[in-house]
């Protein structure tokens, strides 16, 4: 009997290791032969630990499972959820980047190849560097880390730069609250990230790559390190990639977890052993990046999507989505939501469909009051904006941003004034201190929001002016985007600040 028990951090936090141990123990006592495979997560966090049994009917799901359920599971009397592919939350997805996550043993390279892995790399190895970049450009892929910058344009800048050494740096410093796609991918399908980095190296002429992870991700660090070792042993990394004589290698580097190190220039400083502070731009990292050399800095999801593009072709990938938002988006549903987890689908679903239909509304059953999209620096969206399609330009026109595609749901008990103050406090605590608008502005912002909430309504224009200064004058998105949650809360729910709509709009 083959049994899949996830090793994903969320599943482990909910008892997956205890369930695996209970299965081993009970099977030994009962004389039942079992093979336990520790897979990644299928992304349905409310069902974790989600255990699957493979038999003639396919992979039947059971969850959430506890050690007490193990006897019934192994004796065949526990009610199943049915096949994973038939669970509504899963069946409605278009899984491209996450196609293998949860399906295979993340450290089984043979299984990875049997499920489409390495097909993209083999095709890229038959192409010139320029053709490789053109394929990425034609796919319409934009950076999934938050900025949405065209990946092909960034790669072309690095490819055309003249330098003796170039680098690929994977930004795996996933620090936004309510986001977990990077971690889930690294824990569930690490070879897709490695394959994507190798293709990036081929495209721009880089021979070295680094994955910069945060220390709060111990499972992802362990899986990625093991995957790199396996990749080297099997010529997926090293001096002779798949016997072609092409060189590329990857190292795993662990940061201490400062939020600002998710910003690409602060990350590069940290990677070089310096304090993680933001660099002024220009020069761009594409021309003056790691160790002063041309460097591609891409997010985990961006790089892990590259093999999909080369396996199926740019046109196939670009056929999903809307407008300039091509391909799929990996939505992460968190907060007060009934069905939390990762949902991959083509761009274009409305925010309301995601929150109420896919997510099932709030976990408490109360009405949805707000959804913060894009992590702690994203705007709070009211239900009257639920018709907004999930797309970069569409969200920008609605006063929001997609960011890393994390959605945090709040019910009608949420105090938006307190959440706005928290957003400014978060910026004050996490600021690297390099620029004045962020360092000083956030501290004054905390004080000004407190003044408003304590009845000093004359401070409203001061807060708005302060937010304008932070947005226009900060060196990076931490200071520049903090006004999004603050002003969207103030304008959307003035009553939670003790003021009227007329006072806000004066």
PDB file of N, CA and C in Angstrom, residues 132-143 149-159 204 298 306:
ATOM      1  N   UNK A 132      16.355  31.671 -26.814  1.00  0.00           N
ATOM      2  CA  UNK A 132      15.822  31.354 -25.488  1.00  0.00           C
ATOM      3  C   UNK A 132      15.160  32.578 -24.865  1.00  0.00           C
ATOM      4  N   UNK A 133      15.837  33.714 -24.960  1.00  0.00           N
ATOM      5  CA  UNK A 133      15.263  34.947 -24.416  1.00  0.00           C
ATOM      6  C   UNK A 133      13.993  35.315 -25.177  1.00  0.00           C
ATOM      7  N   UNK A 134      14.020  35.152 -26.484  1.00  0.00           N
ATOM      8  CA  UNK A 134      12.839  35.487 -27.296  1.00  0.00           C
ATOM      9  C   UNK A 134      11.647  34.605 -26.919  1.00  0.00           C
ATOM     10  N   UNK A 135      11.909  33.361 -26.563  1.00  0.00           N
ATOM     11  CA  UNK A 135      10.820  32.471 -26.150  1.00  0.00           C
ATOM     12  C   UNK A 135      10.164  32.974 -24.855  1.00  0.00           C
ATOM     13  N   UNK A 136      11.004  33.396 -23.931  1.00  0.00           N
ATOM     14  CA  UNK A 136      10.471  33.927 -22.670  1.00  0.00           C
ATOM     15  C   UNK A 136       9.697  35.221 -22.925  1.00  0.00           C
ATOM     16  N   UNK A 137      10.238  36.064 -23.786  1.00  0.00           N
ATOM     17  CA  UNK A 137       9.550  37.318 -24.112  1.00  0.00           C
ATOM     18  C   UNK A 137       8.187  37.039 -24.743  1.00  0.00           C
ATOM     19  N   UNK A 138       8.155  36.067 -25.657  1.00  0.00           N
ATOM     20  CA  UNK A 138       6.898  35.745 -26.347  1.00  0.00           C
ATOM     21  C   UNK A 138       5.849  35.164 -25.404  1.00  0.00           C
ATOM     22  N   UNK A 139       6.293  34.555 -24.317  1.00  0.00           N
ATOM     23  CA  UNK A 139       5.339  33.970 -23.363  1.00  0.00           C
ATOM     24  C   UNK A 139       4.576  35.032 -22.587  1.00  0.00           C
ATOM     25  N   UNK A 140       5.142  36.253 -22.534  1.00  0.00           N
ATOM     26  CA  UNK A 140       4.506  37.320 -21.774  1.00  0.00           C
ATOM     27  C   UNK A 140       4.705  37.215 -20.279  1.00  0.00           C
ATOM     28  N   UNK A 141       5.591  36.322 -19.845  1.00  0.00           N
ATOM     29  CA  UNK A 141       5.803  36.137 -18.401  1.00  0.00           C
ATOM     30  C   UNK A 141       6.301  37.432 -17.771  1.00  0.00           C
ATOM     31  N   UNK A 142       5.672  37.792 -16.660  1.00  0.00           N
ATOM     32  CA  UNK A 142       6.093  38.949 -15.866  1.00  0.00           C
ATOM     33  C   UNK A 142       6.460  38.469 -14.473  1.00  0.00           C
ATOM     34  N   UNK A 143       7.371  39.187 -13.840  1.00  0.00           N
ATOM     35  CA  UNK A 143       7.886  38.768 -12.543  1.00  0.00           C
ATOM     36  C   UNK A 143       6.781  38.534 -11.533  1.00  0.00           C
ATOM     37  N   UNK A 149       7.460  42.976 -13.627  1.00  0.00           N
ATOM     38  CA  UNK A 149       8.324  43.444 -14.718  1.00  0.00           C
ATOM     39  C   UNK A 149       8.483  42.321 -15.749  1.00  0.00           C
ATOM     40  N   UNK A 150       8.470  42.666 -17.042  1.00  0.00           N
ATOM     41  CA  UNK A 150       8.598  41.612 -18.074  1.00  0.00           C
ATOM     42  C   UNK A 150       9.908  40.831 -17.933  1.00  0.00           C
ATOM     43  N   UNK A 151       9.792  39.531 -17.755  1.00  0.00           N
ATOM     44  CA  UNK A 151      10.969  38.696 -17.520  1.00  0.00           C
ATOM     45  C   UNK A 151      11.890  38.670 -18.737  1.00  0.00           C
ATOM     46  N   UNK A 152      11.309  38.592 -19.919  1.00  0.00           N
ATOM     47  CA  UNK A 152      12.130  38.544 -21.132  1.00  0.00           C
ATOM     48  C   UNK A 152      12.969  39.800 -21.298  1.00  0.00           C
ATOM     49  N   UNK A 153      12.419  40.946 -20.967  1.00  0.00           N
ATOM     50  CA  UNK A 153      13.167  42.212 -21.090  1.00  0.00           C
ATOM     51  C   UNK A 153      14.339  42.230 -20.112  1.00  0.00           C
ATOM     52  N   UNK A 154      14.103  41.749 -18.897  1.00  0.00           N
ATOM     53  CA  UNK A 154      15.194  41.696 -17.916  1.00  0.00           C
ATOM     54  C   UNK A 154      16.298  40.754 -18.405  1.00  0.00           C
ATOM     55  N   UNK A 155      15.909  39.589 -18.916  1.00  0.00           N
ATOM     56  CA  UNK A 155      16.909  38.629 -19.396  1.00  0.00           C
ATOM     57  C   UNK A 155      17.696  39.189 -20.583  1.00  0.00           C
ATOM     58  N   UNK A 156      17.021  39.901 -21.477  1.00  0.00           N
ATOM     59  CA  UNK A 156      17.713  40.458 -22.647  1.00  0.00           C
ATOM     60  C   UNK A 156      18.741  41.503 -22.215  1.00  0.00           C
ATOM     61  N   UNK A 157      18.405  42.278 -21.191  1.00  0.00           N
ATOM     62  CA  UNK A 157      19.357  43.277 -20.681  1.00  0.00           C
ATOM     63  C   UNK A 157      20.624  42.603 -20.180  1.00  0.00           C
ATOM     64  N   UNK A 158      20.459  41.503 -19.441  1.00  0.00           N
ATOM     65  CA  UNK A 158      21.630  40.788 -18.925  1.00  0.00           C
ATOM     66  C   UNK A 158      22.352  40.065 -20.061  1.00  0.00           C
ATOM     67  N   UNK A 159      21.616  39.473 -20.976  1.00  0.00           N
ATOM     68  CA  UNK A 159      22.248  38.731 -22.083  1.00  0.00           C
ATOM     69  C   UNK A 159      23.144  39.648 -22.916  1.00  0.00           C
ATOM     70  N   UNK A 204      21.296  33.881 -20.654  1.00  0.00           N
ATOM     71  CA  UNK A 204      22.033  35.146 -20.464  1.00  0.00           C
ATOM     72  C   UNK A 204      23.545  34.944 -20.388  1.00  0.00           C
ATOM     73  N   UNK A 298      15.304  36.985 -10.143  1.00  0.00           N
ATOM     74  CA  UNK A 298      13.910  36.590 -10.353  1.00  0.00           C
ATOM     75  C   UNK A 298      13.385  35.858  -9.129  1.00  0.00           C
ATOM     76  N   UNK A 306       9.495  28.854 -15.895  1.00  0.00           N
ATOM     77  CA  UNK A 306      10.281  28.801 -17.134  1.00  0.00           C
ATOM     78  C   UNK A 306      10.256  27.400 -17.778  1.00  0.00           C
TER      79      UNK A 306
END
